[in-house]
């Protein structure tokens, strides 16, 4: 079987993984309905134990990703072009838009406005003696922005390298487990899912992305409902939330079914244009001077404090704050690495190792920090201007209320508010449809999975989100990411230190055999290059 560009692929539905995922989803929802207190207590206990016992593992793997991506990108492997194409499938803007919105769309709307104001209110233990809410507390929060977010894209890039080389240059199926091919034996059909070890990795990868996506879909749906209440007086009810999520489900399913080159690509570009428009409006109409000075100051703060804080675990002290912030974010992003790496691998054909690592990391991190500081800075500014009203809204209404509390202070908010609602929907759709396709790939091994698979996961994600909104379990499930991310952290440690070096040597060997005068390109489509 071959995809649209002629690269052969192995496709076989992995029914055990699909069945296990659906079973866990059903049991989780039932747990939130029947025994919510037990679910809360169990997840809290597991999260506390893993954070205190293995926090070093989460932070260590996370920090290694940031160093490794530059070491590999600027190494002799950097010029190798991957994916079997002479030039990239997508333009730089389209490529960055698709990955940026798929990986971060939920965080852009949900976390960014409230993240810094929460950290400033609860000063990190690494900065003793600072008054909560002060300028020094804001700077301490910014220092942890670097710890929490800068290593995220590098982790996705490293996974993408392994998956691209395994799939496009070694003939493996399009599953996250294929990046472990140096360890996993291949059977007569080409290895399929790597036996129990490979299947378990695919299962945990898909489960982590479900946990990490379903909860934000539910929480952002709550945000949309409350925005309609604040802006237009619409009373939020379960029927309203069902209507919001139902509409999102229809759009997500259609976008996923139409595929990468139609639904997802156009949705991501519209999302990117909308974010640029909204960001420009807030920058020019909001507290421009404060946002600009905070943005440039932030880089110095983050780069100065990162070496001290990246692996800091408050030896001998309480780890509660760390488990809620850097350890949680590290576990969250590590849990997303396999599936987001697979998505990046799918859209990066024709790009070099250096583009996938260094270029993607630099451009995306700068774009994300700019957006983050703009939204978080506006929250800080208006909170002080309104005598703590934003903080009060956060404590009473939750994270989803922060943005809507200060947005009506910005000139032309009558236009910006509906634009923000549209962008929030686009963010939800872009993230969900990208993940639906990638989970379909992980459970079939196909580069272009069938429409039924994509529709299945689109509907499953939105149905779970709707149920969790009704029973109030979205926040509970989001906390489980530390538990689900733990086995993936172990896998990724093995991948970074054992598999990835061997994979890079493999592709370099093939590149030396297949290099021509214009570019270095290796693929199964090159008849002179053996796949083994």
Short mmCIF file of C-alpha atoms in Angstrom, two decimals:
data_model
loop_
_atom_site.label_atom_id
_atom_site.label_comp_id
_atom_site.label_asym_id
_atom_site.label_seq_id
_atom_site.Cartn_x
_atom_site.Cartn_y
_atom_site.Cartn_z
CA UNK A 1 0.00 0.00 0.00
CA UNK A 2 1.34 3.48 -0.80
CA UNK A 3 0.41 6.99 0.14
CA UNK A 4 -0.18 9.86 -2.24
CA UNK A 5 3.53 10.48 -2.72
CA UNK A 6 4.50 6.93 -3.38
CA UNK A 7 6.00 5.93 -0.03
CA UNK A 8 4.91 2.43 0.88
CA UNK A 9 3.15 2.04 4.21
CA UNK A 10 2.03 -0.71 6.53
CA UNK A 11 -1.57 -0.47 7.69
CA UNK A 12 -3.34 -2.76 10.11
CA UNK A 13 -5.98 -1.77 12.64
CA UNK A 14 -4.73 -2.42 16.16
CA UNK A 15 -7.97 -3.59 17.73
CA UNK A 16 -6.52 -4.37 21.20
CA UNK A 17 -5.26 -0.79 21.60
CA UNK A 18 -8.51 0.73 20.29
CA UNK A 19 -10.59 -1.51 22.57
CA UNK A 20 -8.43 -0.70 25.60
CA UNK A 21 -8.64 3.04 24.93
CA UNK A 22 -12.42 3.01 24.57
CA UNK A 23 -12.78 0.84 27.67
CA UNK A 24 -10.66 3.21 29.75
CA UNK A 25 -12.66 6.17 28.44
CA UNK A 26 -15.98 4.55 29.44
CA UNK A 27 -14.68 3.48 32.86
CA UNK A 28 -13.28 6.95 33.52
CA UNK A 29 -16.60 8.64 32.78
CA UNK A 30 -18.44 6.09 34.90
CA UNK A 31 -15.97 6.70 37.72
CA UNK A 32 -16.59 10.45 37.57
CA UNK A 33 -20.36 9.83 37.68
CA UNK A 34 -20.62 6.99 40.22
CA UNK A 35 -17.66 7.54 42.57
CA UNK A 36 -16.37 11.08 41.95
CA UNK A 37 -14.82 11.43 45.42
CA UNK A 38 -12.93 8.18 45.02
CA UNK A 39 -11.72 9.28 41.57
CA UNK A 40 -10.52 12.61 42.95
CA UNK A 41 -8.76 10.99 45.87
CA UNK A 42 -7.15 8.26 43.76
CA UNK A 43 -5.84 10.66 41.12
CA UNK A 44 -4.62 13.12 43.77
CA UNK A 45 -2.80 10.36 45.66
CA UNK A 46 -1.18 8.97 42.52
CA UNK A 47 -0.16 12.40 41.30
CA UNK A 48 1.35 13.33 44.69
CA UNK A 49 3.34 10.09 44.89
CA UNK A 50 4.72 10.33 41.35
CA UNK A 51 5.53 14.04 41.67
CA UNK A 52 7.43 13.60 44.92
CA UNK A 53 9.15 10.34 43.96
CA UNK A 54 9.81 10.82 40.26
CA UNK A 55 9.68 14.58 39.79
CA UNK A 56 13.37 14.41 38.94
CA UNK A 57 12.58 12.08 36.01
CA UNK A 58 9.94 14.38 34.53
CA UNK A 59 12.09 17.50 34.87
CA UNK A 60 15.26 15.69 33.74
CA UNK A 61 13.78 14.31 30.52
CA UNK A 62 12.10 17.64 29.83
CA UNK A 63 15.34 19.61 30.22
CA UNK A 64 17.36 17.12 28.17
CA UNK A 65 15.00 17.68 25.23
CA UNK A 66 15.88 21.39 25.10
CA UNK A 67 19.61 20.68 25.02
CA UNK A 68 19.40 17.73 22.62
CA UNK A 69 17.39 19.55 19.95
CA UNK A 70 20.13 22.15 19.43
CA UNK A 71 22.95 19.61 19.71
CA UNK A 72 21.39 17.49 16.95
CA UNK A 73 20.25 20.42 14.82
CA UNK A 74 23.74 21.90 14.63
CA UNK A 75 25.49 18.55 14.29
CA UNK A 76 26.56 16.82 11.08
CA UNK A 77 23.05 15.35 10.85
CA UNK A 78 21.44 18.79 10.47
CA UNK A 79 21.56 18.97 6.66
CA UNK A 80 19.91 15.58 6.04
CA UNK A 81 16.55 16.00 4.33
CA UNK A 82 13.82 13.65 5.53
CA UNK A 83 10.62 12.27 4.07
CA UNK A 84 11.53 11.38 0.51
CA UNK A 85 10.64 14.76 -1.03
CA UNK A 86 12.94 17.25 -2.73
CA UNK A 87 11.17 20.19 -1.11
CA UNK A 88 8.72 20.57 1.78
CA UNK A 89 5.05 19.72 1.30
CA UNK A 90 3.92 22.92 3.01
CA UNK A 91 5.16 26.51 3.04
CA UNK A 92 6.92 27.73 6.18
CA UNK A 93 3.87 29.70 7.35
CA UNK A 94 1.45 26.81 6.74
CA UNK A 95 3.82 24.33 8.39
CA UNK A 96 4.28 26.51 11.47
CA UNK A 97 0.55 27.33 11.63
CA UNK A 98 -0.47 23.69 11.55
CA UNK A 99 1.94 22.66 14.27
CA UNK A 100 1.58 25.76 16.45
CA UNK A 101 -2.20 25.61 16.57
CA UNK A 102 -2.37 21.81 16.91
CA UNK A 103 0.12 21.70 19.79
CA UNK A 104 -0.79 24.90 21.59
CA UNK A 105 -4.23 26.15 20.62
CA UNK A 106 -5.84 25.08 23.89
CA UNK A 107 -3.02 26.52 25.99
CA UNK A 108 -3.16 29.85 24.13
CA UNK A 109 -6.72 30.55 25.26
CA UNK A 110 -6.99 28.54 28.47
CA UNK A 111 -3.62 28.78 30.24
CA UNK A 112 -2.01 31.97 28.94
CA UNK A 113 -4.38 34.62 30.40
CA UNK A 114 -4.43 33.07 33.90
CA UNK A 115 -1.10 31.27 34.25
CA UNK A 116 1.11 34.17 35.30
CA UNK A 117 -1.42 35.81 37.59
CA UNK A 118 -1.75 32.51 39.49
CA UNK A 119 2.01 32.07 39.79
CA UNK A 120 2.44 35.66 40.99
CA UNK A 121 -0.20 35.05 43.66
CA UNK A 122 1.53 31.88 44.91
CA UNK A 123 5.23 32.75 44.86
CA UNK A 124 7.50 29.84 43.83
CA UNK A 125 9.53 28.41 46.75
CA UNK A 126 12.70 29.07 44.74
CA UNK A 127 12.10 32.79 45.39
CA UNK A 128 11.65 33.12 49.17
CA UNK A 129 10.81 36.46 50.76
CA UNK A 130 8.90 37.87 47.78
CA UNK A 131 5.53 39.53 48.34
CA UNK A 132 2.71 37.83 46.38
CA UNK A 133 1.38 39.99 43.55
CA UNK A 134 4.41 42.29 43.48
CA UNK A 135 6.60 43.03 40.46
CA UNK A 136 9.19 40.62 41.88
CA UNK A 137 6.50 37.91 42.10
CA UNK A 138 5.62 38.51 38.45
CA UNK A 139 9.29 38.13 37.49
CA UNK A 140 9.48 34.89 39.51
CA UNK A 141 6.46 33.61 37.59
CA UNK A 142 8.09 34.58 34.29
CA UNK A 143 11.20 32.63 35.28
CA UNK A 144 9.04 29.53 35.51
CA UNK A 145 7.42 30.27 32.16
CA UNK A 146 10.75 29.27 30.64
CA UNK A 147 10.95 26.11 32.75
CA UNK A 148 7.36 25.13 31.97
CA UNK A 149 7.18 25.86 28.25
CA UNK A 150 10.54 26.27 26.48
CA UNK A 151 11.36 22.50 26.33
CA UNK A 152 7.94 21.59 24.92
CA UNK A 153 8.55 21.96 21.17
CA UNK A 154 12.02 20.34 21.36
CA UNK A 155 10.44 17.16 22.75
CA UNK A 156 7.99 17.01 19.86
CA UNK A 157 10.81 17.64 17.37
CA UNK A 158 12.98 14.83 18.70
CA UNK A 159 10.10 12.35 18.49
CA UNK A 160 9.29 13.54 14.97
CA UNK A 161 12.83 12.74 13.83
CA UNK A 162 12.59 9.14 15.00
CA UNK A 163 9.14 8.59 13.52
CA UNK A 164 10.05 10.15 10.16
CA UNK A 165 13.19 8.07 9.80
CA UNK A 166 11.40 4.90 10.89
CA UNK A 167 8.41 5.39 8.59
CA UNK A 168 9.83 7.07 5.48
CA UNK A 169 13.33 5.60 5.48
CA UNK A 170 13.02 2.22 7.22
CA UNK A 171 9.56 1.11 6.08
CA UNK A 172 7.95 0.96 9.50
CA UNK A 173 4.23 1.62 10.17
CA UNK A 174 3.14 5.13 11.08
CA UNK A 175 2.84 4.62 14.84
CA UNK A 176 4.68 6.27 17.73
CA UNK A 177 6.24 2.93 18.66
CA UNK A 178 8.11 2.83 15.35
CA UNK A 179 10.69 5.26 16.73
CA UNK A 180 11.82 2.38 18.95
CA UNK A 181 12.64 0.16 15.98
CA UNK A 182 16.28 -0.32 17.10
CA UNK A 183 14.84 -2.19 20.11
CA UNK A 184 11.71 -3.81 18.66
CA UNK A 185 11.87 -6.90 16.47
CA UNK A 186 10.02 -6.79 13.17
CA UNK A 187 7.63 -9.60 12.26
CA UNK A 188 6.79 -10.87 8.79
CA UNK A 189 4.34 -8.04 8.17
CA UNK A 190 6.94 -5.37 8.94
CA UNK A 191 6.72 -5.09 12.69
CA UNK A 192 3.24 -3.60 12.83
CA UNK A 193 2.97 -2.43 16.43
CA UNK A 194 6.16 -3.83 17.96
CA UNK A 195 4.56 -6.54 20.08
CA UNK A 196 3.48 -5.89 23.65
CA UNK A 197 6.09 -3.19 24.29
CA UNK A 198 5.20 -1.28 21.15
CA UNK A 199 1.47 -1.67 21.71
CA UNK A 200 1.72 -0.48 25.30
CA UNK A 201 3.61 2.62 24.15
CA UNK A 202 0.98 3.35 21.51
CA UNK A 203 -1.74 2.84 24.11
CA UNK A 204 -0.20 5.17 26.69
CA UNK A 205 0.58 7.73 23.98
CA UNK A 206 -3.01 7.82 22.78
CA UNK A 207 -4.36 7.77 26.35
CA UNK A 208 -2.16 10.69 27.39
CA UNK A 209 -3.25 12.82 24.47
CA UNK A 210 -6.90 11.95 25.16
CA UNK A 211 -6.53 12.94 28.82
CA UNK A 212 -4.64 16.07 27.83
CA UNK A 213 -7.21 17.07 25.20
CA UNK A 214 -10.60 15.99 26.50
CA UNK A 215 -10.30 18.01 29.73
CA UNK A 216 -9.32 21.29 27.98
CA UNK A 217 -12.12 20.78 25.43
CA UNK A 218 -14.54 20.55 28.33
CA UNK A 219 -13.01 23.48 30.20
CA UNK A 220 -12.91 25.70 27.12
CA UNK A 221 -16.53 24.82 26.43
CA UNK A 222 -17.29 26.06 29.95
CA UNK A 223 -15.34 29.20 29.07
CA UNK A 224 -17.44 29.71 25.96
CA UNK A 225 -20.64 29.22 27.92
CA UNK A 226 -19.59 31.72 30.55
CA UNK A 227 -18.45 34.18 27.89
CA UNK A 228 -21.96 34.10 26.43
CA UNK A 229 -23.31 34.79 29.92
CA UNK A 230 -20.94 37.72 30.54
CA UNK A 231 -21.31 39.26 27.09
CA UNK A 232 -24.89 38.53 26.12
CA UNK A 233 -26.68 37.43 29.28
CA UNK A 234 -27.21 33.85 28.05
CA UNK A 235 -27.70 31.60 31.07
CA UNK A 236 -25.25 28.65 30.89
CA UNK A 237 -26.98 25.28 31.17
CA UNK A 238 -26.08 21.70 30.37
CA UNK A 239 -28.09 22.02 27.17
CA UNK A 240 -25.99 25.03 26.15
CA UNK A 241 -22.77 23.13 26.84
CA UNK A 242 -24.08 20.13 24.90
CA UNK A 243 -24.90 22.46 22.03
CA UNK A 244 -21.42 24.01 22.08
CA UNK A 245 -19.63 20.67 22.19
CA UNK A 246 -22.03 19.14 19.67
CA UNK A 247 -21.29 21.92 17.19
CA UNK A 248 -17.57 21.52 17.80
CA UNK A 249 -17.89 17.76 17.30
CA UNK A 250 -19.52 18.20 13.89
CA UNK A 251 -16.85 20.64 12.72
CA UNK A 252 -14.01 18.53 14.16
CA UNK A 253 -15.32 15.39 12.48
CA UNK A 254 -15.73 17.09 9.11
CA UNK A 255 -12.25 18.65 9.31
CA UNK A 256 -10.64 15.35 10.32
CA UNK A 257 -12.47 13.32 7.68
CA UNK A 258 -11.57 15.75 4.88
CA UNK A 259 -7.93 15.17 5.80
CA UNK A 260 -4.66 16.99 6.20
CA UNK A 261 -4.63 18.89 2.91
CA UNK A 262 -8.12 20.36 3.18
CA UNK A 263 -9.79 20.56 6.58
CA UNK A 264 -6.81 20.69 8.92
CA UNK A 265 -4.54 22.85 6.77
CA UNK A 266 -7.18 25.51 6.13
CA UNK A 267 -8.48 25.40 9.70
CA UNK A 268 -4.96 25.92 11.04
CA UNK A 269 -4.30 28.86 8.72
CA UNK A 270 -7.59 30.54 9.64
CA UNK A 271 -6.74 29.95 13.29
CA UNK A 272 -3.29 31.50 12.84
CA UNK A 273 -4.71 34.54 11.03
CA UNK A 274 -7.32 34.96 13.76
CA UNK A 275 -4.70 34.75 16.52
CA UNK A 276 -2.52 37.30 14.71
CA UNK A 277 -5.47 39.67 14.32
CA UNK A 278 -6.58 39.33 17.95
CA UNK A 279 -3.01 39.62 19.23
CA UNK A 280 -2.37 42.74 17.18
CA UNK A 281 -5.60 44.30 18.44
CA UNK A 282 -4.81 43.63 22.10
CA UNK A 283 -1.24 44.84 21.61
CA UNK A 284 -2.29 48.15 20.04
CA UNK A 285 -5.49 48.81 21.99
CA UNK A 286 -4.44 47.36 25.34
CA UNK A 287 -1.52 48.16 27.67
CA UNK A 288 1.02 48.34 24.82
CA UNK A 289 3.96 49.77 26.76
CA UNK A 290 3.62 47.28 29.61
CA UNK A 291 3.32 44.30 27.26
CA UNK A 292 6.33 45.31 25.13
CA UNK A 293 8.61 45.97 28.10
CA UNK A 294 7.47 42.75 29.78
CA UNK A 295 8.15 40.72 26.62
CA UNK A 296 11.74 41.92 26.19
CA UNK A 297 12.46 41.70 29.91
CA UNK A 298 11.08 38.15 30.02
CA UNK A 299 13.79 36.68 27.82
CA UNK A 300 16.55 37.92 30.11
CA UNK A 301 14.72 36.60 33.17
CA UNK A 302 14.02 33.18 31.61
CA UNK A 303 17.51 32.66 30.20
CA UNK A 304 19.15 33.77 33.44
CA UNK A 305 17.03 31.60 35.75
CA UNK A 306 16.54 28.52 33.56
CA UNK A 307 19.83 26.80 34.49
CA UNK A 308 19.02 27.21 38.19
CA UNK A 309 15.36 26.23 38.08
CA UNK A 310 15.13 23.55 35.37
CA UNK A 311 16.03 20.70 37.75
CA UNK A 312 15.32 22.42 41.10
CA UNK A 313 13.22 20.21 43.39
CA UNK A 314 13.35 22.14 46.71
CA UNK A 315 15.58 19.59 48.50
CA UNK A 316 14.30 18.91 52.00
CA UNK A 317 11.30 21.20 51.50
CA UNK A 318 7.67 20.91 50.48
CA UNK A 319 7.02 19.92 46.85
CA UNK A 320 3.35 20.89 46.61
CA UNK A 321 3.94 24.00 44.50
CA UNK A 322 6.39 22.18 42.24
CA UNK A 323 3.94 19.34 41.65
CA UNK A 324 1.27 21.83 40.57
CA UNK A 325 3.55 23.78 38.23
CA UNK A 326 6.86 22.62 36.67
CA UNK A 327 6.35 18.89 37.33
CA UNK A 328 2.76 19.01 36.06
CA UNK A 329 3.74 20.90 32.91
CA UNK A 330 6.68 18.58 32.26
CA UNK A 331 4.43 15.52 32.65
CA UNK A 332 1.73 17.12 30.50
CA UNK A 333 4.10 17.91 27.63
CA UNK A 334 5.99 14.61 27.90
CA UNK A 335 2.64 12.81 27.67
CA UNK A 336 1.92 14.69 24.43
CA UNK A 337 5.36 13.99 22.89
CA UNK A 338 4.58 10.74 20.98
CA UNK A 339 1.34 11.91 19.34
CA UNK A 340 2.48 15.49 18.68
CA UNK A 341 5.77 14.09 17.38
CA UNK A 342 3.79 11.88 15.00
CA UNK A 343 1.77 14.88 13.81
CA UNK A 344 4.92 16.92 13.24
CA UNK A 345 6.44 13.98 11.37
CA UNK A 346 3.41 13.82 9.10
CA UNK A 347 3.58 17.51 8.09
CA UNK A 348 7.39 17.84 7.87
CA UNK A 349 8.23 15.75 4.82
CA UNK A 350 10.91 17.36 2.69
CA UNK A 351 12.45 19.33 5.56
CA UNK A 352 15.93 18.91 7.00
CA UNK A 353 16.81 17.72 10.47
CA UNK A 354 17.91 21.27 11.31
CA UNK A 355 14.59 22.75 10.21
CA UNK A 356 12.59 20.23 12.24
CA UNK A 357 14.69 20.83 15.35
CA UNK A 358 16.26 24.28 15.55
CA UNK A 359 14.03 26.27 13.17
CA UNK A 360 10.81 24.89 14.62
CA UNK A 361 11.98 25.34 18.21
CA UNK A 362 13.13 28.95 17.78
CA UNK A 363 10.19 30.22 15.70
CA UNK A 364 7.50 28.48 17.74
CA UNK A 365 8.96 29.39 21.12
CA UNK A 366 9.30 33.06 20.18
CA UNK A 367 5.73 33.10 18.84
CA UNK A 368 4.37 31.35 21.92
CA UNK A 369 6.22 33.53 24.44
CA UNK A 370 5.04 36.65 22.58
CA UNK A 371 1.40 35.52 22.81
CA UNK A 372 1.78 34.29 26.38
CA UNK A 373 3.34 37.51 27.66
CA UNK A 374 0.76 39.59 25.83
CA UNK A 375 -2.21 37.75 27.38
CA UNK A 376 -0.64 37.27 30.79
CA UNK A 377 0.68 40.82 30.88
CA UNK A 378 -2.76 42.20 30.04
CA UNK A 379 -4.24 40.13 32.89
CA UNK A 380 -1.67 41.54 35.35
CA UNK A 381 -2.18 45.10 34.12
CA UNK A 382 -5.97 45.08 34.29
CA UNK A 383 -5.97 43.23 37.62
CA UNK A 384 -4.03 46.12 39.14
CA UNK A 385 -6.10 48.70 37.29
CA UNK A 386 -9.35 47.14 38.56
CA UNK A 387 -8.15 46.63 42.14
CA UNK A 388 -7.85 42.85 42.00
CA UNK A 389 -11.04 42.14 40.03
CA UNK A 390 -9.29 39.64 37.74
CA UNK A 391 -7.87 37.73 40.70
CA UNK A 392 -11.34 37.67 42.27
CA UNK A 393 -12.85 36.34 39.05
CA UNK A 394 -10.16 33.64 38.97
CA UNK A 395 -10.92 32.51 42.51
CA UNK A 396 -14.70 32.54 42.03
CA UNK A 397 -15.15 31.48 38.41
CA UNK A 398 -11.99 29.54 37.59
CA UNK A 399 -9.33 29.92 34.93
CA UNK A 400 -11.86 30.22 32.13
CA UNK A 401 -13.20 33.51 33.52
CA UNK A 402 -9.91 35.46 33.52
CA UNK A 403 -9.90 36.53 29.87
CA UNK A 404 -13.54 37.63 29.86
CA UNK A 405 -13.05 39.71 32.99
CA UNK A 406 -10.58 42.13 31.46
CA UNK A 407 -11.40 41.91 27.75
CA UNK A 408 -14.28 44.40 28.10
CA UNK A 409 -11.76 47.00 29.29
CA UNK A 410 -10.09 47.02 25.86
CA UNK A 411 -11.42 49.56 23.33
CA UNK A 412 -13.67 48.03 20.65
CA UNK A 413 -14.34 45.06 22.91
CA UNK A 414 -17.76 44.75 21.23
CA UNK A 415 -15.84 43.52 18.16
CA UNK A 416 -13.00 41.74 19.97
CA UNK A 417 -15.31 39.63 22.15
CA UNK A 418 -17.11 37.78 19.31
CA UNK A 419 -13.76 37.48 17.50
CA UNK A 420 -12.32 35.83 20.60
CA UNK A 421 -15.25 33.42 20.75
CA UNK A 422 -14.68 32.43 17.11
CA UNK A 423 -10.95 31.96 17.74
CA UNK A 424 -11.65 29.85 20.82
CA UNK A 425 -13.82 27.55 18.71
CA UNK A 426 -11.12 27.40 16.02
CA UNK A 427 -8.54 26.55 18.69
CA UNK A 428 -10.66 23.69 19.94
CA UNK A 429 -11.34 22.39 16.44
CA UNK A 430 -7.73 22.69 15.26
CA UNK A 431 -6.37 20.79 18.24
CA UNK A 432 -9.07 18.10 18.23
CA UNK A 433 -9.03 17.33 14.50
CA UNK A 434 -5.23 17.10 14.41
CA UNK A 435 -5.24 14.72 17.36
CA UNK A 436 -8.09 12.64 15.91
CA UNK A 437 -6.05 12.02 12.77
CA UNK A 438 -2.87 11.25 14.70
CA UNK A 439 -4.57 8.81 17.09
CA UNK A 440 -6.01 7.13 14.00
CA UNK A 441 -2.48 6.79 12.65
CA UNK A 442 -1.24 5.41 15.97
CA UNK A 443 -3.94 2.74 16.03
CA UNK A 444 -3.73 1.72 12.36
CA UNK A 445 -0.13 2.37 11.33
CA UNK A 446 -1.38 4.17 8.22
CA UNK A 447 -0.03 7.51 7.03
CA UNK A 448 -3.52 8.35 5.78
CA UNK A 449 -6.01 6.46 7.98
CA UNK A 450 -9.56 5.75 6.89
CA UNK A 451 -12.41 8.17 7.46
CA UNK A 452 -14.17 5.87 9.92
CA UNK A 453 -11.17 5.84 12.24
CA UNK A 454 -10.87 9.63 12.16
CA UNK A 455 -14.59 10.06 12.78
CA UNK A 456 -14.46 7.56 15.66
CA UNK A 457 -11.84 9.51 17.61
CA UNK A 458 -13.39 12.89 16.81
CA UNK A 459 -16.73 11.75 18.21
CA UNK A 460 -15.14 9.92 21.15
CA UNK A 461 -13.16 12.98 22.31
CA UNK A 462 -16.11 15.35 22.15
CA UNK A 463 -18.48 12.86 23.77
CA UNK A 464 -16.08 12.36 26.68
CA UNK A 465 -15.69 16.13 27.04
CA UNK A 466 -19.47 16.62 27.12
CA UNK A 467 -19.94 13.96 29.78
CA UNK A 468 -17.16 15.37 31.93
CA UNK A 469 -18.63 18.88 31.72
CA UNK A 470 -21.98 17.57 32.97
CA UNK A 471 -20.54 15.56 35.87
CA UNK A 472 -17.88 18.15 36.71
CA UNK A 473 -14.96 15.82 36.12
CA UNK A 474 -12.90 17.81 33.58
CA UNK A 475 -10.49 19.25 36.14
CA UNK A 476 -10.16 15.83 37.81
CA UNK A 477 -9.20 14.09 34.58
CA UNK A 478 -6.72 16.82 33.69
CA UNK A 479 -4.87 16.03 36.92
CA UNK A 480 -4.38 12.42 35.75
CA UNK A 481 -1.85 13.53 33.11
CA UNK A 482 1.00 13.06 35.61
CA UNK A 483 -0.03 9.42 36.11
CA UNK A 484 -0.44 8.71 32.41
CA UNK A 485 2.73 10.62 31.54
CA UNK A 486 4.91 8.53 33.86
CA UNK A 487 5.31 5.43 31.64
CA UNK A 488 5.87 7.71 28.63
CA UNK A 489 8.67 9.49 30.51
CA UNK A 490 10.40 6.12 30.98
CA UNK A 491 9.96 5.28 27.31
CA UNK A 492 11.29 8.68 26.25
CA UNK A 493 14.38 8.29 28.45
CA UNK A 494 15.16 5.05 26.60
CA UNK A 495 14.44 6.73 23.27
CA UNK A 496 16.64 9.78 23.89
CA UNK A 497 19.66 7.92 25.18
CA UNK A 498 19.52 4.64 23.26
CA UNK A 499 17.28 4.70 20.18
CA UNK A 500 17.74 8.22 18.80
CA UNK A 501 21.56 8.02 18.45
CA UNK A 502 21.23 4.75 16.51
CA UNK A 503 18.43 6.16 14.35
CA UNK A 504 20.54 9.18 13.38
CA UNK A 505 23.47 6.93 12.47
CA UNK A 506 21.10 4.86 10.31
CA UNK A 507 19.82 7.83 8.35
CA UNK A 508 23.33 9.24 7.95
CA UNK A 509 24.49 5.92 6.48
CA UNK A 510 21.60 5.94 4.04
CA UNK A 511 22.21 9.59 3.16
CA UNK A 512 25.80 8.86 2.25
CA UNK A 513 24.58 6.25 -0.21
CA UNK A 514 21.79 8.35 -1.69
CA UNK A 515 23.29 11.86 -1.71
CA UNK A 516 23.33 13.71 -5.01
CA UNK A 517 24.92 17.03 -5.96
CA UNK A 518 21.98 19.26 -4.98
CA UNK A 519 20.68 17.95 -1.69
CA UNK A 520 20.86 15.09 0.76
CA UNK A 521 17.70 13.03 0.52
CA UNK A 522 17.00 9.52 1.71
CA UNK A 523 13.83 7.53 1.18
CA UNK A 524 12.49 4.11 0.39
CA UNK A 525 11.56 5.57 -3.00
CA UNK A 526 15.31 5.73 -3.82
CA UNK A 527 15.90 2.35 -5.44
CA UNK A 528 19.66 2.37 -4.77
CA UNK A 529 19.06 2.58 -1.01
CA UNK A 530 18.15 -0.58 0.85
CA UNK A 531 15.44 -0.19 3.48
CA UNK A 532 17.53 -2.11 5.96
#
